[in-house]
Structure formats: C-alpha cells, structure tokens
Amino acid sequence: MQFELFYFFLFMLAFLYASVGHGGASGYLALMALYGIAPQEMKPTALVLNLFVSLTSFIQYYRGHYFKRNLFLMVAIASVPMAFIGGMITLEDHLYKRLLGLLLLFPIFRFFFFKSPAEDELKPYNSFGALAIGGAVGLLSGMIGIGGGIILSPFLILLKWTDQKQTAAISAAFIFVNSLSGLGGMLTKGISFNAHMWGYVVVAFLGGLLGAYLGSKKLKQDALKYVLATVLLVAAYKLLFTSA
C-alpha cells in the first residue's frame, strides 16, 4: 500500500508542478526523502524526472506563445555552468534535507502571496540582475538536485519581468537545461540511480503531460497553486523539523 501511495503522490506532484511550469524535482526530492531514499540516489533520479516533466511543460507553454527567449538566455547563460559546479558538490545528509526544506519555502511564498503582474505592470529585465540571479540559482540547483525553477520564478514575478504564464514557460526551459548541467556535474563524481527510477519516469511523465496540457490551456492556475503550496508546506515542515 505504501508503494502504491508513493506512485500516487508522484503522479500528483508531477501534475501540479507541470501545470504551473515546473519540473517538480523539489517535490520529488521531498517525497523520496520522506520515504527514506538515500540522497545520493535522490538527486540524479529527481533530475532525470525533471527532464521529462519540464520538457513536456515547456512545449505546451511555448505553443501558447508565452516564452520570452531573450530573458531565458540571460539567466541560463549564468546558471548552466554554475549548476554543473553545484552538481559536483556533495552535502552531508542532515544538511541536505534542511536546505531542501528551506528551498521549498520559495514556491510556497510565491504561490500563496505573489500575484501575477498585469500586462501594463511588466518591466524590462535588467541584464546584470538576470545574470546574477541565474548564477546563484544555478549553483543551488546543482547542489540540491533541482532545476531551479522554484527559486527563479518568484524573482521573475516579484521583479515584474514576466507574468504568470511567461514565468512558467521560462522556468520550464530553465529547469531542463539546469537539470542536464547538474547531472553532468554529478557524473564527474559517479551517479547512483534508484532501482525503480524508470517506473518513476513513466508515472511522472504521465502526470506532467496531463498537468502541462490542462495548466497551459484549460485550468485556472490559482487553485492549482494553492493546492501545490499546501502540499509543499507539509513537506517543508517534515524536512525542517522532523527529519533525522
């Protein structure tokens, strides 16, 4: 029964994350941590899941003409090499879980408190700021084993560089390239995948496919954001205050 629940939660996480333009690695990591999977297996497994889900999400939002190519390139230029470096860094298990819990607070605050700017509120992005944010997010992403969209997107919304769906499109592409780079960094030190990884991929891909389609075209995102934020709040609490 616990094994079946794991796959159910994995499907729902992929669905919810993809519906708002994310790959879901932070959620997958939290889920695997709560099920006792070792961090050295969690990180590469989550990044592989990210590749499938974020690409699916990006395609749907790109088709909707929400992608701002120049801003994406600016943040990605700095983030990709830093994600590779971050992927080479190994954290102690206790510190790793605490840092993951803290990073979950980024999407929680974004989904609960940050509203999408109206079209007339959007501002031109600052190139230096975009490079600095991209580099910092990339390093953290590689260290933890996430694509970084959960950290990048609150900055894009708060700075009013993008609206909600433009943020989703950029975040999805950002997650994909950083996940590849982070995996590359991990390869330099050796990778251990979870034995059930390909089963995870199938379930996450199906959840992500459905979430990306409905999120980009059919569903109102506000309700999805609140559900996802509530799930992440529970996971963050467990990682920060109850993990050994």
PDB file of C-alpha atoms in Angstrom:
ATOM      1  CA  MET A   1       0.000   0.000   0.000  1.00  0.00           C
ATOM      2  CA  GLN A   2       2.818   2.436   0.825  1.00  0.00           C
ATOM      3  CA  PHE A   3       4.425   1.673  -2.542  1.00  0.00           C
ATOM      4  CA  GLU A   4       1.145   2.442  -4.320  1.00  0.00           C
ATOM      5  CA  LEU A   5       0.759   5.677  -2.344  1.00  0.00           C
ATOM      6  CA  PHE A   6       4.251   6.734  -3.386  1.00  0.00           C
ATOM      7  CA  TYR A   7       3.317   6.446  -7.069  1.00  0.00           C
ATOM      8  CA  PHE A   8       0.045   8.272  -6.472  1.00  0.00           C
ATOM      9  CA  PHE A   9       1.830  11.171  -4.764  1.00  0.00           C
ATOM     10  CA  LEU A  10       4.477  11.188  -7.509  1.00  0.00           C
ATOM     11  CA  PHE A  11       1.811  11.447 -10.211  1.00  0.00           C
ATOM     12  CA  MET A  12       0.033  14.263  -8.392  1.00  0.00           C
ATOM     13  CA  LEU A  13       3.255  16.187  -7.800  1.00  0.00           C
ATOM     14  CA  ALA A  14       4.196  15.934 -11.484  1.00  0.00           C
ATOM     15  CA  PHE A  15       0.685  17.023 -12.461  1.00  0.00           C
ATOM     16  CA  LEU A  16       0.665  20.035 -10.127  1.00  0.00           C
ATOM     17  CA  TYR A  17       4.207  21.160 -10.888  1.00  0.00           C
ATOM     18  CA  ALA A  18       3.816  20.850 -14.664  1.00  0.00           C
ATOM     19  CA  SER A  19       0.517  22.739 -14.545  1.00  0.00           C
ATOM     20  CA  VAL A  20       2.419  25.802 -13.298  1.00  0.00           C
ATOM     21  CA  GLY A  21       5.502  25.313 -15.494  1.00  0.00           C
ATOM     22  CA  HIS A  22       7.857  23.446 -13.166  1.00  0.00           C
ATOM     23  CA  GLY A  23       9.677  20.139 -13.447  1.00  0.00           C
ATOM     24  CA  GLY A  24       8.960  19.111  -9.868  1.00  0.00           C
ATOM     25  CA  ALA A  25      12.385  17.988  -8.618  1.00  0.00           C
ATOM     26  CA  SER A  26      11.945  19.729  -5.265  1.00  0.00           C
ATOM     27  CA  GLY A  27       8.678  17.854  -4.731  1.00  0.00           C
ATOM     28  CA  TYR A  28      10.136  14.528  -5.884  1.00  0.00           C
ATOM     29  CA  LEU A  29      13.105  15.008  -3.580  1.00  0.00           C
ATOM     30  CA  ALA A  30      10.871  15.780  -0.627  1.00  0.00           C
ATOM     31  CA  LEU A  31       8.737  12.718  -1.386  1.00  0.00           C
ATOM     32  CA  MET A  32      11.773  10.439  -1.708  1.00  0.00           C
ATOM     33  CA  ALA A  33      13.292  11.856   1.476  1.00  0.00           C
ATOM     34  CA  LEU A  34      10.095  11.158   3.391  1.00  0.00           C
ATOM     35  CA  TYR A  35      10.153   7.584   2.058  1.00  0.00           C
ATOM     36  CA  GLY A  36      13.739   7.095   3.221  1.00  0.00           C
ATOM     37  CA  ILE A  37      15.539   7.029  -0.133  1.00  0.00           C
ATOM     38  CA  ALA A  38      19.233   7.950   0.162  1.00  0.00           C
ATOM     39  CA  PRO A  39      20.197  11.488  -1.026  1.00  0.00           C
ATOM     40  CA  GLN A  40      22.891  10.123  -3.366  1.00  0.00           C
ATOM     41  CA  GLU A  41      20.110   8.328  -5.244  1.00  0.00           C
ATOM     42  CA  MET A  42      17.513  11.071  -4.819  1.00  0.00           C
ATOM     43  CA  LYS A  43      19.408  13.840  -6.615  1.00  0.00           C
ATOM     44  CA  PRO A  44      20.101  12.209 -10.004  1.00  0.00           C
ATOM     45  CA  THR A  45      16.736  10.441 -10.007  1.00  0.00           C
ATOM     46  CA  ALA A  46      14.892  13.729  -9.439  1.00  0.00           C
ATOM     47  CA  LEU A  47      16.866  15.440 -12.201  1.00  0.00           C
ATOM     48  CA  VAL A  48      16.005  12.718 -14.699  1.00  0.00           C
ATOM     49  CA  LEU A  49      12.321  13.096 -13.788  1.00  0.00           C
ATOM     50  CA  ASN A  50      12.775  16.848 -14.220  1.00  0.00           C
ATOM     51  CA  LEU A  51      13.973  16.398 -17.797  1.00  0.00           C
ATOM     52  CA  PHE A  52      10.822  14.609 -18.878  1.00  0.00           C
ATOM     53  CA  VAL A  53       8.313  16.748 -16.986  1.00  0.00           C
ATOM     54  CA  SER A  54       9.888  20.163 -17.677  1.00  0.00           C
ATOM     55  CA  LEU A  55      10.253  19.447 -21.410  1.00  0.00           C
ATOM     56  CA  THR A  56       6.592  18.449 -21.596  1.00  0.00           C
ATOM     57  CA  SER A  57       5.602  21.600 -19.745  1.00  0.00           C
ATOM     58  CA  PHE A  58       7.819  23.846 -21.873  1.00  0.00           C
ATOM     59  CA  ILE A  59       6.368  22.528 -25.146  1.00  0.00           C
ATOM     60  CA  GLN A  60       2.825  23.324 -24.044  1.00  0.00           C
ATOM     61  CA  TYR A  61       3.651  26.846 -22.866  1.00  0.00           C
ATOM     62  CA  TYR A  62       5.855  27.515 -25.905  1.00  0.00           C
ATOM     63  CA  ARG A  63       2.965  26.602 -28.179  1.00  0.00           C
ATOM     64  CA  GLY A  64       0.893  29.129 -26.279  1.00  0.00           C
ATOM     65  CA  HIS A  65       3.457  31.848 -27.226  1.00  0.00           C
ATOM     66  CA  TYR A  66       4.413  32.615 -23.622  1.00  0.00           C
ATOM     67  CA  PHE A  67       8.180  32.090 -23.975  1.00  0.00           C
ATOM     68  CA  LYS A  68      10.472  35.160 -23.645  1.00  0.00           C
ATOM     69  CA  ARG A  69      13.617  33.897 -25.335  1.00  0.00           C
ATOM     70  CA  ASN A  70      15.997  36.761 -24.514  1.00  0.00           C
ATOM     71  CA  LEU A  71      15.285  36.742 -20.788  1.00  0.00           C
ATOM     72  CA  PHE A  72      15.660  32.949 -20.697  1.00  0.00           C
ATOM     73  CA  LEU A  73      19.046  33.140 -22.425  1.00  0.00           C
ATOM     74  CA  MET A  74      20.253  35.776 -19.981  1.00  0.00           C
ATOM     75  CA  VAL A  75      19.500  33.714 -16.862  1.00  0.00           C
ATOM     76  CA  ALA A  76      20.567  30.418 -18.463  1.00  0.00           C
ATOM     77  CA  ILE A  77      23.999  31.668 -19.588  1.00  0.00           C
ATOM     78  CA  ALA A  78      24.984  32.133 -15.953  1.00  0.00           C
ATOM     79  CA  SER A  79      23.047  29.257 -14.444  1.00  0.00           C
ATOM     80  CA  VAL A  80      24.187  26.334 -16.609  1.00  0.00           C
ATOM     81  CA  PRO A  81      27.908  26.407 -15.699  1.00  0.00           C
ATOM     82  CA  MET A  82      27.096  27.073 -12.048  1.00  0.00           C
ATOM     83  CA  ALA A  83      24.653  24.135 -11.976  1.00  0.00           C
ATOM     84  CA  PHE A  84      27.485  21.916 -13.273  1.00  0.00           C
ATOM     85  CA  ILE A  85      29.736  23.106 -10.432  1.00  0.00           C
ATOM     86  CA  GLY A  86      26.930  22.632  -7.919  1.00  0.00           C
ATOM     87  CA  GLY A  87      26.399  19.090  -9.151  1.00  0.00           C
ATOM     88  CA  MET A  88      29.977  18.282  -8.134  1.00  0.00           C
ATOM     89  CA  ILE A  89      29.313  19.298  -4.509  1.00  0.00           C
ATOM     90  CA  THR A  90      28.122  16.649  -2.034  1.00  0.00           C
ATOM     91  CA  LEU A  91      26.339  17.762   1.132  1.00  0.00           C
ATOM     92  CA  GLU A  92      26.008  15.827   4.405  1.00  0.00           C
ATOM     93  CA  ASP A  93      22.597  14.122   4.577  1.00  0.00           C
ATOM     94  CA  HIS A  94      21.224  16.133   7.521  1.00  0.00           C
ATOM     95  CA  LEU A  95      22.287  19.465   5.981  1.00  0.00           C
ATOM     96  CA  TYR A  96      20.949  18.388   2.594  1.00  0.00           C
ATOM     97  CA  LYS A  97      17.432  17.748   3.939  1.00  0.00           C
ATOM     98  CA  ARG A  98      17.368  21.016   5.881  1.00  0.00           C
ATOM     99  CA  LEU A  99      18.488  23.017   2.835  1.00  0.00           C
ATOM    100  CA  LEU A 100      15.884  21.281   0.677  1.00  0.00           C
ATOM    101  CA  GLY A 101      13.227  22.192   3.243  1.00  0.00           C
ATOM    102  CA  LEU A 102      14.319  25.841   3.152  1.00  0.00           C
ATOM    103  CA  LEU A 103      14.243  25.932  -0.648  1.00  0.00           C
ATOM    104  CA  LEU A 104      10.669  24.658  -0.612  1.00  0.00           C
ATOM    105  CA  LEU A 105       9.727  27.931   1.094  1.00  0.00           C
ATOM    106  CA  PHE A 106      10.403  29.810  -2.176  1.00  0.00           C
ATOM    107  CA  PRO A 107       7.484  28.316  -4.122  1.00  0.00           C
ATOM    108  CA  ILE A 108       5.284  28.306  -1.012  1.00  0.00           C
ATOM    109  CA  PHE A 109       5.621  32.079  -0.614  1.00  0.00           C
ATOM    110  CA  ARG A 110       5.315  32.631  -4.343  1.00  0.00           C
ATOM    111  CA  PHE A 111       2.129  30.601  -4.720  1.00  0.00           C
ATOM    112  CA  PHE A 112       0.458  31.998  -1.602  1.00  0.00           C
ATOM    113  CA  PHE A 113       1.484  35.652  -1.747  1.00  0.00           C
ATOM    114  CA  PHE A 114       2.863  36.714  -5.163  1.00  0.00           C
ATOM    115  CA  LYS A 115       0.246  37.749  -7.710  1.00  0.00           C
ATOM    116  CA  SER A 116       0.900  37.704 -11.438  1.00  0.00           C
ATOM    117  CA  PRO A 117       1.609  41.241 -12.688  1.00  0.00           C
ATOM    118  CA  ALA A 118      -0.882  42.736 -15.111  1.00  0.00           C
ATOM    119  CA  GLU A 119       0.384  43.365 -18.635  1.00  0.00           C
ATOM    120  CA  ASP A 120       0.731  47.111 -18.054  1.00  0.00           C
ATOM    121  CA  GLU A 121       2.794  46.448 -14.881  1.00  0.00           C
ATOM    122  CA  LEU A 122       5.541  44.439 -16.612  1.00  0.00           C
ATOM    123  CA  LYS A 123       9.018  45.966 -16.675  1.00  0.00           C
ATOM    124  CA  PRO A 124      12.096  45.411 -18.870  1.00  0.00           C
ATOM    125  CA  TYR A 125      14.544  42.991 -17.301  1.00  0.00           C
ATOM    126  CA  ASN A 126      17.951  44.101 -16.042  1.00  0.00           C
ATOM    127  CA  SER A 127      20.761  42.152 -17.729  1.00  0.00           C
ATOM    128  CA  PHE A 128      23.167  42.247 -14.781  1.00  0.00           C
ATOM    129  CA  GLY A 129      20.402  41.278 -12.365  1.00  0.00           C
ATOM    130  CA  ALA A 130      19.326  38.403 -14.609  1.00  0.00           C
ATOM    131  CA  LEU A 131      22.901  37.089 -14.800  1.00  0.00           C
ATOM    132  CA  ALA A 132      23.395  37.346 -11.029  1.00  0.00           C
ATOM    133  CA  ILE A 133      20.110  35.609 -10.235  1.00  0.00           C
ATOM    134  CA  GLY A 134      20.770  32.913 -12.830  1.00  0.00           C
ATOM    135  CA  GLY A 135      24.232  32.141 -11.455  1.00  0.00           C
ATOM    136  CA  ALA A 136      23.107  31.931  -7.822  1.00  0.00           C
ATOM    137  CA  VAL A 137      20.083  29.793  -8.662  1.00  0.00           C
ATOM    138  CA  GLY A 138      22.193  27.522 -10.853  1.00  0.00           C
ATOM    139  CA  LEU A 139      24.683  26.801  -8.065  1.00  0.00           C
ATOM    140  CA  LEU A 140      21.947  25.962  -5.555  1.00  0.00           C
ATOM    141  CA  SER A 141      20.160  23.853  -8.149  1.00  0.00           C
ATOM    142  CA  GLY A 142      23.178  21.688  -8.823  1.00  0.00           C
ATOM    143  CA  MET A 143      23.943  21.225  -5.130  1.00  0.00           C
ATOM    144  CA  ILE A 144      20.419  20.109  -4.236  1.00  0.00           C
ATOM    145  CA  GLY A 145      19.487  18.290  -7.442  1.00  0.00           C
ATOM    146  CA  ILE A 146      16.705  20.539  -8.739  1.00  0.00           C
ATOM    147  CA  GLY A 147      16.247  22.524 -11.930  1.00  0.00           C
ATOM    148  CA  GLY A 148      15.917  25.826 -10.080  1.00  0.00           C
ATOM    149  CA  GLY A 149      12.545  26.955 -11.393  1.00  0.00           C
ATOM    150  CA  ILE A 150      11.088  27.130  -7.891  1.00  0.00           C
ATOM    151  CA  ILE A 151      13.754  29.692  -6.963  1.00  0.00           C
ATOM    152  CA  LEU A 152      13.831  31.605 -10.245  1.00  0.00           C
ATOM    153  CA  SER A 153      10.097  32.098 -10.713  1.00  0.00           C
ATOM    154  CA  PRO A 154       9.467  34.156  -7.532  1.00  0.00           C
ATOM    155  CA  PHE A 155      12.178  36.589  -8.658  1.00  0.00           C
ATOM    156  CA  LEU A 156      10.620  36.934 -12.133  1.00  0.00           C
ATOM    157  CA  ILE A 157       7.196  37.627 -10.642  1.00  0.00           C
ATOM    158  CA  LEU A 158       8.434  39.926  -7.853  1.00  0.00           C
ATOM    159  CA  LEU A 159      10.567  41.995 -10.241  1.00  0.00           C
ATOM    160  CA  LYS A 160       7.638  42.108 -12.705  1.00  0.00           C
ATOM    161  CA  TRP A 161       9.752  40.856 -15.589  1.00  0.00           C
ATOM    162  CA  THR A 162       7.135  38.267 -16.573  1.00  0.00           C
ATOM    163  CA  ASP A 163       3.520  37.386 -15.903  1.00  0.00           C
ATOM    164  CA  GLN A 164       2.411  34.006 -14.579  1.00  0.00           C
ATOM    165  CA  LYS A 165       2.381  32.049 -17.841  1.00  0.00           C
ATOM    166  CA  GLN A 166       5.544  33.694 -19.194  1.00  0.00           C
ATOM    167  CA  THR A 167       7.197  32.713 -15.916  1.00  0.00           C
ATOM    168  CA  ALA A 168       6.009  29.146 -16.396  1.00  0.00           C
ATOM    169  CA  ALA A 169       7.454  28.968 -19.917  1.00  0.00           C
ATOM    170  CA  ILE A 170      10.860  30.382 -18.899  1.00  0.00           C
ATOM    171  CA  SER A 171      11.012  28.263 -15.745  1.00  0.00           C
ATOM    172  CA  ALA A 172      10.315  25.056 -17.669  1.00  0.00           C
ATOM    173  CA  ALA A 173      13.151  25.710 -20.135  1.00  0.00           C
ATOM    174  CA  PHE A 174      15.443  26.860 -17.303  1.00  0.00           C
ATOM    175  CA  ILE A 175      14.744  23.669 -15.359  1.00  0.00           C
ATOM    176  CA  PHE A 176      15.520  21.482 -18.375  1.00  0.00           C
ATOM    177  CA  VAL A 177      18.950  22.978 -19.121  1.00  0.00           C
ATOM    178  CA  ASN A 178      19.962  23.155 -15.459  1.00  0.00           C
ATOM    179  CA  SER A 179      18.905  19.567 -14.857  1.00  0.00           C
ATOM    180  CA  LEU A 180      21.136  18.445 -17.723  1.00  0.00           C
ATOM    181  CA  SER A 181      24.020  20.522 -16.387  1.00  0.00           C
ATOM    182  CA  GLY A 182      23.561  19.308 -12.808  1.00  0.00           C
ATOM    183  CA  LEU A 183      23.558  15.698 -13.999  1.00  0.00           C
ATOM    184  CA  GLY A 184      26.772  16.416 -15.888  1.00  0.00           C
ATOM    185  CA  GLY A 185      28.414  17.680 -12.711  1.00  0.00           C
ATOM    186  CA  MET A 186      27.249  14.600 -10.796  1.00  0.00           C
ATOM    187  CA  LEU A 187      28.679  12.337 -13.470  1.00  0.00           C
ATOM    188  CA  THR A 188      32.157  13.570 -12.593  1.00  0.00           C
ATOM    189  CA  LYS A 189      31.764  12.007  -9.127  1.00  0.00           C
ATOM    190  CA  GLY A 190      29.662   8.977 -10.077  1.00  0.00           C
ATOM    191  CA  ILE A 191      25.879   8.570 -10.091  1.00  0.00           C
ATOM    192  CA  SER A 192      23.651   6.098  -8.252  1.00  0.00           C
ATOM    193  CA  PHE A 193      20.098   5.892  -9.546  1.00  0.00           C
ATOM    194  CA  ASN A 194      17.208   4.472  -7.589  1.00  0.00           C
ATOM    195  CA  ALA A 195      16.376   0.948  -8.751  1.00  0.00           C
ATOM    196  CA  HIS A 196      12.779   1.966  -9.552  1.00  0.00           C
ATOM    197  CA  MET A 197      13.739   5.118 -11.465  1.00  0.00           C
ATOM    198  CA  TRP A 198      12.199   4.160 -14.819  1.00  0.00           C
ATOM    199  CA  GLY A 199       8.909   3.370 -13.106  1.00  0.00           C
ATOM    200  CA  TYR A 200       9.097   6.826 -11.554  1.00  0.00           C
ATOM    201  CA  VAL A 201       9.774   8.321 -15.001  1.00  0.00           C
ATOM    202  CA  VAL A 202       6.671   6.752 -16.536  1.00  0.00           C
ATOM    203  CA  VAL A 203       4.394   7.907 -13.700  1.00  0.00           C
ATOM    204  CA  ALA A 204       5.886  11.417 -13.553  1.00  0.00           C
ATOM    205  CA  PHE A 205       5.784  11.804 -17.341  1.00  0.00           C
ATOM    206  CA  LEU A 206       2.090  10.902 -17.475  1.00  0.00           C
ATOM    207  CA  GLY A 207       1.282  13.278 -14.604  1.00  0.00           C
ATOM    208  CA  GLY A 208       3.367  16.016 -16.175  1.00  0.00           C
ATOM    209  CA  LEU A 209       1.790  15.551 -19.602  1.00  0.00           C
ATOM    210  CA  LEU A 210      -1.707  15.951 -18.190  1.00  0.00           C
ATOM    211  CA  GLY A 211      -0.737  18.824 -15.892  1.00  0.00           C
ATOM    212  CA  ALA A 212       1.080  20.790 -18.603  1.00  0.00           C
ATOM    213  CA  TYR A 213      -1.814  20.445 -21.044  1.00  0.00           C
ATOM    214  CA  LEU A 214      -4.511  21.453 -18.573  1.00  0.00           C
ATOM    215  CA  GLY A 215      -2.396  24.158 -16.911  1.00  0.00           C
ATOM    216  CA  SER A 216      -1.494  25.907 -20.162  1.00  0.00           C
ATOM    217  CA  LYS A 217      -4.928  25.713 -21.771  1.00  0.00           C
ATOM    218  CA  LYS A 218      -7.802  24.634 -19.567  1.00  0.00           C
ATOM    219  CA  LEU A 219      -7.461  25.160 -15.843  1.00  0.00           C
ATOM    220  CA  LYS A 220      -7.256  28.341 -13.823  1.00  0.00           C
ATOM    221  CA  GLN A 221      -3.875  28.270 -12.140  1.00  0.00           C
ATOM    222  CA  ASP A 222      -4.798  29.944  -8.835  1.00  0.00           C
ATOM    223  CA  ALA A 223      -6.454  26.847  -7.372  1.00  0.00           C
ATOM    224  CA  LEU A 224      -3.589  24.629  -8.569  1.00  0.00           C
ATOM    225  CA  LYS A 225      -1.039  26.949  -6.983  1.00  0.00           C
ATOM    226  CA  TYR A 226      -2.739  26.842  -3.591  1.00  0.00           C
ATOM    227  CA  VAL A 227      -3.000  23.055  -3.625  1.00  0.00           C
ATOM    228  CA  LEU A 228       0.668  22.683  -4.562  1.00  0.00           C
ATOM    229  CA  ALA A 229       1.770  25.255  -1.974  1.00  0.00           C
ATOM    230  CA  THR A 230      -0.136  23.403   0.762  1.00  0.00           C
ATOM    231  CA  VAL A 231       1.493  20.089  -0.201  1.00  0.00           C
ATOM    232  CA  LEU A 232       4.942  21.706  -0.204  1.00  0.00           C
ATOM    233  CA  LEU A 233       4.277  23.354   3.169  1.00  0.00           C
ATOM    234  CA  VAL A 234       3.677  19.936   4.740  1.00  0.00           C
ATOM    235  CA  ALA A 235       6.817  18.533   3.093  1.00  0.00           C
ATOM    236  CA  ALA A 236       8.923  21.521   4.171  1.00  0.00           C
ATOM    237  CA  TYR A 237       7.752  21.175   7.772  1.00  0.00           C
ATOM    238  CA  LYS A 238       8.664  17.477   7.847  1.00  0.00           C
ATOM    239  CA  LEU A 239      12.096  18.094   6.295  1.00  0.00           C
ATOM    240  CA  LEU A 240      12.932  21.010   8.579  1.00  0.00           C
ATOM    241  CA  PHE A 241      11.552  19.769  11.882  1.00  0.00           C
ATOM    242  CA  THR A 242      11.063  16.007  11.808  1.00  0.00           C
ATOM    243  CA  SER A 243      13.824  14.548   9.595  1.00  0.00           C
ATOM    244  CA  ALA A 244      16.624  12.750  11.408  1.00  0.00           C
TER     245      ALA A 244
END
